[in-house]
Structures are given as C-alpha cells and as structure tokens.
C-alpha cells in the first residue's frame, strides 16, 4: 500500500505558521503567503495539500478561506481544508470553489447528527478530523478536551459511512518527536477505513514506519519547514517519483 504525503499549511492571520502542541501562544511564522507555500508544494510534486484555518478553528467561522480557494483553483494539486467548518454552508463554500475534501472536527463532537448527515450527503468529500489528547477528543482548536474517546467517535462515523479520518495526537504535534503510530493504527483497525496520521513526523524513517504499518497517509508540517527533509525526498521515500 502506498503512502500519500500531505504537506501542511497552517494559517493564522494570513500567514503560514506552526503551533507547538496546538498552543496558540507557541507560534512560529514560516511564511507570509499561504498560496506561495502551497504553490511550492504543488511544484515539488504533492498530490494533496493539507490546509488548516487556525483562526477559523478558534473562532468557529471561516477566516482564511480565500487562500484555500486560491490554491484549489490555481494549483495542480488536490486541497483538503479543516478549521472553522461549522455548517453545510461552510462545506459548500469550499466544495463549490474547487476544494476536494472538507474536514469536520469540532462539529463532529458537538453535533454528531449533523456530521453524519454531511457524511451521507457528500460522501468521500468529507473527512472526519479526530484530534486526541490522551485518547480523548479535543475540540475548538484544541482548546477544549471532551469526554469522548477517539476510537469510539471513529467507529460511530465509520459505521455512518465516513471513508477518511485524520488522526492527530496533540502530544506529538509540532514536536518533531515522532508520530504516535500505534494510536493511528488502532483507529484504522477499529474503523476499517482510510486513516491519515498527523503530528510528530520528524524524519524519512518516520514516514517509512507509517508506510510499513499500512497507514494510508501522513501529514507533514514542521519537518518540512525546519528542513529536516524536502518534500521531494519524502515523496521518493514512499515510492512517488
């Protein structure tokens, strides 16, 4: 099974940033133009680009959507977006403007009935983002931790028809400490669906370990920005030439 690499662009205040473990007070700015960053990833061979509206996740509304739509419409790469998506209007705003996949996260916990309706209506265009802290789902830009277990949430939505999950272990995100592969694999086993690993990837060895486990995808952010390896090297490591 091949591994799809998703280079990540986290947006805050119109800039490309990374947060340490989701902490808005621990931000590093890596670029002034999300579109320019997305363009560089597309030109390096990315099939997909993973974009996150951090302002949107925190405020509960779309904030940096114009950069996402620009990337989706102008680049030869598929785009998925998460952050600030709370309504069907938000979903349609992106899908009707060329975005390939919309990630629902916080709303999946606060209003699971709505999430299931969207999954059943839009099918593979919807991914469920599960951000976990010590096994429990965190919401609203990781500012709140729920009493819902990540694997329980995954099972519920898999049963409802969700095909793709993005699993982030908050403890590893932005740390370059290595991904929590076992937690990702557990979700993949419980759901039987496509699961994308997010958080902690620091080396080409990490990517190979994820691929060897049979996990479908990996989101890579800080390792690229800190020049641990290039996107081209990452793609070659998992067999994309």
Short mmCIF file of C-alpha atoms in Angstrom, two decimals:
data_model
loop_
_atom_site.label_atom_id
_atom_site.label_comp_id
_atom_site.label_asym_id
_atom_site.label_seq_id
_atom_site.Cartn_x
_atom_site.Cartn_y
_atom_site.Cartn_z
CA UNK A 1 0.00 0.00 0.00
CA UNK A 2 1.38 3.40 -0.96
CA UNK A 3 1.55 6.28 1.48
CA UNK A 4 0.17 9.67 0.46
CA UNK A 5 2.15 12.63 1.79
CA UNK A 6 0.11 15.69 2.76
CA UNK A 7 2.33 18.76 3.21
CA UNK A 8 0.62 21.01 5.75
CA UNK A 9 -0.11 24.71 5.70
CA UNK A 10 -1.50 26.08 8.95
CA UNK A 11 -2.84 29.60 8.54
CA UNK A 12 -3.18 32.30 11.15
CA UNK A 13 -3.56 35.99 10.43
CA UNK A 14 -2.97 35.31 6.73
CA UNK A 15 0.46 33.79 7.39
CA UNK A 16 1.89 30.27 7.38
CA UNK A 17 2.55 29.21 10.97
CA UNK A 18 3.12 26.17 13.15
CA UNK A 19 1.94 25.82 16.73
CA UNK A 20 3.60 23.64 19.35
CA UNK A 21 1.08 21.07 20.58
CA UNK A 22 -1.76 23.31 19.41
CA UNK A 23 -0.78 26.15 21.74
CA UNK A 24 -1.69 29.49 20.15
CA UNK A 25 0.91 31.18 22.37
CA UNK A 26 3.68 28.98 20.93
CA UNK A 27 3.61 30.03 17.31
CA UNK A 28 6.37 30.14 14.70
CA UNK A 29 5.80 32.02 11.44
CA UNK A 30 7.23 30.29 8.37
CA UNK A 31 5.86 32.39 5.53
CA UNK A 32 3.79 35.42 4.61
CA UNK A 33 1.82 33.75 1.80
CA UNK A 34 -0.17 30.52 2.18
CA UNK A 35 -0.68 30.44 -1.58
CA UNK A 36 3.03 30.76 -2.33
CA UNK A 37 3.72 27.92 0.10
CA UNK A 38 1.01 25.76 -1.48
CA UNK A 39 2.44 26.53 -4.93
CA UNK A 40 5.90 25.40 -3.84
CA UNK A 41 4.47 22.10 -2.56
CA UNK A 42 2.49 21.53 -5.76
CA UNK A 43 5.56 22.22 -7.88
CA UNK A 44 7.55 19.73 -5.78
CA UNK A 45 5.06 17.02 -6.72
CA UNK A 46 2.47 16.98 -3.95
CA UNK A 47 -0.72 15.19 -4.94
CA UNK A 48 -2.55 16.67 -1.94
CA UNK A 49 -2.09 19.78 0.21
CA UNK A 50 -3.47 19.89 3.74
CA UNK A 51 -4.59 23.36 4.86
CA UNK A 52 -5.84 24.40 8.29
CA UNK A 53 -7.57 27.65 9.19
CA UNK A 54 -6.32 28.08 12.77
CA UNK A 55 -8.22 31.35 13.20
CA UNK A 56 -11.33 29.59 11.98
CA UNK A 57 -10.85 26.67 14.37
CA UNK A 58 -10.60 29.06 17.31
CA UNK A 59 -13.35 31.49 16.24
CA UNK A 60 -15.79 28.94 14.82
CA UNK A 61 -16.07 30.59 11.42
CA UNK A 62 -14.15 30.80 8.14
CA UNK A 63 -11.30 33.32 8.30
CA UNK A 64 -8.51 32.32 5.89
CA UNK A 65 -10.71 30.68 3.27
CA UNK A 66 -9.56 32.90 0.39
CA UNK A 67 -6.10 31.34 0.46
CA UNK A 68 -7.55 27.84 0.38
CA UNK A 69 -9.78 28.59 -2.59
CA UNK A 70 -6.95 30.28 -4.46
CA UNK A 71 -4.80 27.17 -4.04
CA UNK A 72 -7.63 24.85 -5.04
CA UNK A 73 -8.43 26.80 -8.19
CA UNK A 74 -4.93 27.64 -9.41
CA UNK A 75 -2.74 24.68 -8.50
CA UNK A 76 -2.32 21.19 -9.92
CA UNK A 77 -2.84 19.52 -6.55
CA UNK A 78 -5.85 18.45 -4.54
CA UNK A 79 -6.64 20.51 -1.44
CA UNK A 80 -8.23 19.49 1.84
CA UNK A 81 -9.23 22.05 4.45
CA UNK A 82 -10.03 21.95 8.14
CA UNK A 83 -10.76 24.62 10.74
CA UNK A 84 -13.84 26.73 11.32
CA UNK A 85 -16.25 24.47 9.46
CA UNK A 86 -19.49 24.52 11.42
CA UNK A 87 -22.30 24.42 8.83
CA UNK A 88 -23.35 22.97 5.50
CA UNK A 89 -22.86 26.45 4.04
CA UNK A 90 -19.19 26.26 5.10
CA UNK A 91 -18.83 22.88 3.42
CA UNK A 92 -20.47 24.05 0.21
CA UNK A 93 -18.42 27.24 0.19
CA UNK A 94 -15.31 25.13 -0.20
CA UNK A 95 -16.63 22.30 -2.39
CA UNK A 96 -18.26 24.68 -4.87
CA UNK A 97 -14.98 26.59 -5.16
CA UNK A 98 -12.77 23.67 -6.10
CA UNK A 99 -11.66 22.22 -2.76
CA UNK A 100 -11.54 18.42 -2.91
CA UNK A 101 -12.12 17.46 0.71
CA UNK A 102 -13.53 19.23 3.75
CA UNK A 103 -12.54 18.13 7.25
CA UNK A 104 -15.10 18.30 10.03
CA UNK A 105 -13.72 18.20 13.54
CA UNK A 106 -15.27 20.04 16.47
CA UNK A 107 -18.76 19.85 15.00
CA UNK A 108 -18.45 16.06 14.85
CA UNK A 109 -18.32 16.03 18.65
CA UNK A 110 -20.79 18.82 19.42
CA UNK A 111 -23.34 17.81 16.77
CA UNK A 112 -22.71 14.25 15.58
CA UNK A 113 -26.13 14.01 13.93
CA UNK A 114 -25.22 16.91 11.65
CA UNK A 115 -21.83 15.35 10.92
CA UNK A 116 -23.45 12.06 9.93
CA UNK A 117 -25.89 13.90 7.66
CA UNK A 118 -22.99 15.64 5.91
CA UNK A 119 -21.04 12.38 5.57
CA UNK A 120 -24.01 10.66 3.99
CA UNK A 121 -24.76 13.63 1.72
CA UNK A 122 -21.26 14.42 0.45
CA UNK A 123 -19.54 11.05 0.79
CA UNK A 124 -15.80 10.99 0.14
CA UNK A 125 -15.69 14.81 0.00
CA UNK A 126 -15.94 14.78 3.82
CA UNK A 127 -13.16 13.66 6.16
CA UNK A 128 -13.51 13.40 9.91
CA UNK A 129 -10.70 15.02 11.85
CA UNK A 130 -10.08 13.39 15.21
CA UNK A 131 -7.66 15.31 17.41
CA UNK A 132 -6.87 13.37 20.56
CA UNK A 133 -5.30 14.18 23.88
CA UNK A 134 -4.56 11.10 25.98
CA UNK A 135 -7.06 9.16 23.88
CA UNK A 136 -9.90 11.68 24.23
CA UNK A 137 -11.13 14.02 21.52
CA UNK A 138 -10.12 17.70 21.73
CA UNK A 139 -12.20 20.40 20.04
CA UNK A 140 -12.31 24.10 19.13
CA UNK A 141 -8.70 24.49 18.07
CA UNK A 142 -7.67 22.02 20.80
CA UNK A 143 -8.69 24.45 23.50
CA UNK A 144 -11.24 22.01 24.95
CA UNK A 145 -10.99 18.29 25.70
CA UNK A 146 -14.19 16.25 25.54
CA UNK A 147 -15.22 13.06 27.33
CA UNK A 148 -15.47 11.22 24.01
CA UNK A 149 -12.89 8.54 23.22
CA UNK A 150 -11.22 8.90 19.84
CA UNK A 151 -11.78 5.29 18.80
CA UNK A 152 -15.46 5.42 19.83
CA UNK A 153 -16.01 8.52 17.72
CA UNK A 154 -14.20 6.92 14.80
CA UNK A 155 -16.31 3.76 14.99
CA UNK A 156 -19.53 5.75 15.05
CA UNK A 157 -18.67 7.74 11.95
CA UNK A 158 -17.21 4.75 10.09
CA UNK A 159 -20.50 2.95 10.66
CA UNK A 160 -22.26 6.03 9.25
CA UNK A 161 -20.22 5.89 6.05
CA UNK A 162 -17.14 8.05 6.64
CA UNK A 163 -14.28 6.90 4.41
CA UNK A 164 -11.39 9.08 5.58
CA UNK A 165 -10.16 10.03 9.04
CA UNK A 166 -7.33 12.35 10.03
CA UNK A 167 -5.90 11.44 13.40
CA UNK A 168 -3.79 13.94 15.29
CA UNK A 169 -2.09 13.10 18.56
CA UNK A 170 -1.82 16.53 20.17
CA UNK A 171 1.02 15.43 22.43
CA UNK A 172 3.27 14.91 19.39
CA UNK A 173 2.05 17.72 17.11
CA UNK A 174 4.73 20.24 16.27
CA UNK A 175 7.29 18.47 18.47
CA UNK A 176 9.28 16.54 15.84
CA UNK A 177 9.27 13.74 18.42
CA UNK A 178 7.91 11.03 16.12
CA UNK A 179 4.29 10.12 15.38
CA UNK A 180 2.03 8.04 17.60
CA UNK A 181 1.80 5.25 15.05
CA UNK A 182 0.09 2.78 17.38
CA UNK A 183 -2.79 5.19 18.09
CA UNK A 184 -3.24 5.82 14.35
CA UNK A 185 -3.17 2.13 13.62
CA UNK A 186 -5.70 1.41 16.37
CA UNK A 187 -8.13 3.86 14.76
CA UNK A 188 -7.53 2.29 11.35
CA UNK A 189 -8.21 -1.18 12.75
CA UNK A 190 -11.36 -0.14 14.61
CA UNK A 191 -12.83 1.75 11.65
CA UNK A 192 -11.51 -0.30 8.75
CA UNK A 193 -11.19 2.97 6.82
CA UNK A 194 -8.51 5.27 5.42
CA UNK A 195 -6.64 7.00 8.23
CA UNK A 196 -4.15 9.82 7.76
CA UNK A 197 -1.53 10.23 10.50
CA UNK A 198 -0.87 13.76 11.73
CA UNK A 199 1.61 15.05 14.29
CA UNK A 200 5.22 14.39 15.14
CA UNK A 201 6.74 13.32 11.82
CA UNK A 202 10.39 14.30 12.05
CA UNK A 203 12.29 12.10 9.61
CA UNK A 204 12.10 9.96 6.50
CA UNK A 205 12.35 7.00 8.85
CA UNK A 206 9.07 8.07 10.48
CA UNK A 207 7.41 8.12 7.07
CA UNK A 208 8.73 4.68 6.24
CA UNK A 209 7.45 3.35 9.59
CA UNK A 210 3.99 4.77 8.86
CA UNK A 211 4.02 3.23 5.38
CA UNK A 212 5.21 -0.13 6.69
CA UNK A 213 2.30 -0.21 9.13
CA UNK A 214 -0.13 0.06 6.23
CA UNK A 215 -1.45 3.50 7.17
CA UNK A 216 -2.80 5.41 4.17
CA UNK A 217 -1.43 8.90 4.60
CA UNK A 218 0.81 11.20 6.62
CA UNK A 219 0.56 14.94 7.17
CA UNK A 220 3.97 16.60 7.34
CA UNK A 221 4.46 20.13 8.55
CA UNK A 222 7.24 21.29 10.83
CA UNK A 223 9.78 18.79 9.49
CA UNK A 224 9.49 20.40 6.07
CA UNK A 225 9.66 23.94 7.44
CA UNK A 226 12.67 23.09 9.59
CA UNK A 227 14.40 21.47 6.59
CA UNK A 228 14.65 18.02 8.17
CA UNK A 229 13.98 16.75 4.64
CA UNK A 230 12.45 18.09 1.45
CA UNK A 231 9.04 17.20 0.09
CA UNK A 232 10.75 15.65 -2.94
CA UNK A 233 12.79 13.40 -0.63
CA UNK A 234 9.65 12.45 1.29
CA UNK A 235 7.80 11.52 -1.89
CA UNK A 236 10.75 9.45 -3.10
CA UNK A 237 10.96 7.69 0.27
CA UNK A 238 7.42 6.36 -0.10
CA UNK A 239 7.81 5.48 -3.76
CA UNK A 240 6.42 8.57 -5.51
CA UNK A 241 8.89 9.56 -8.22
#
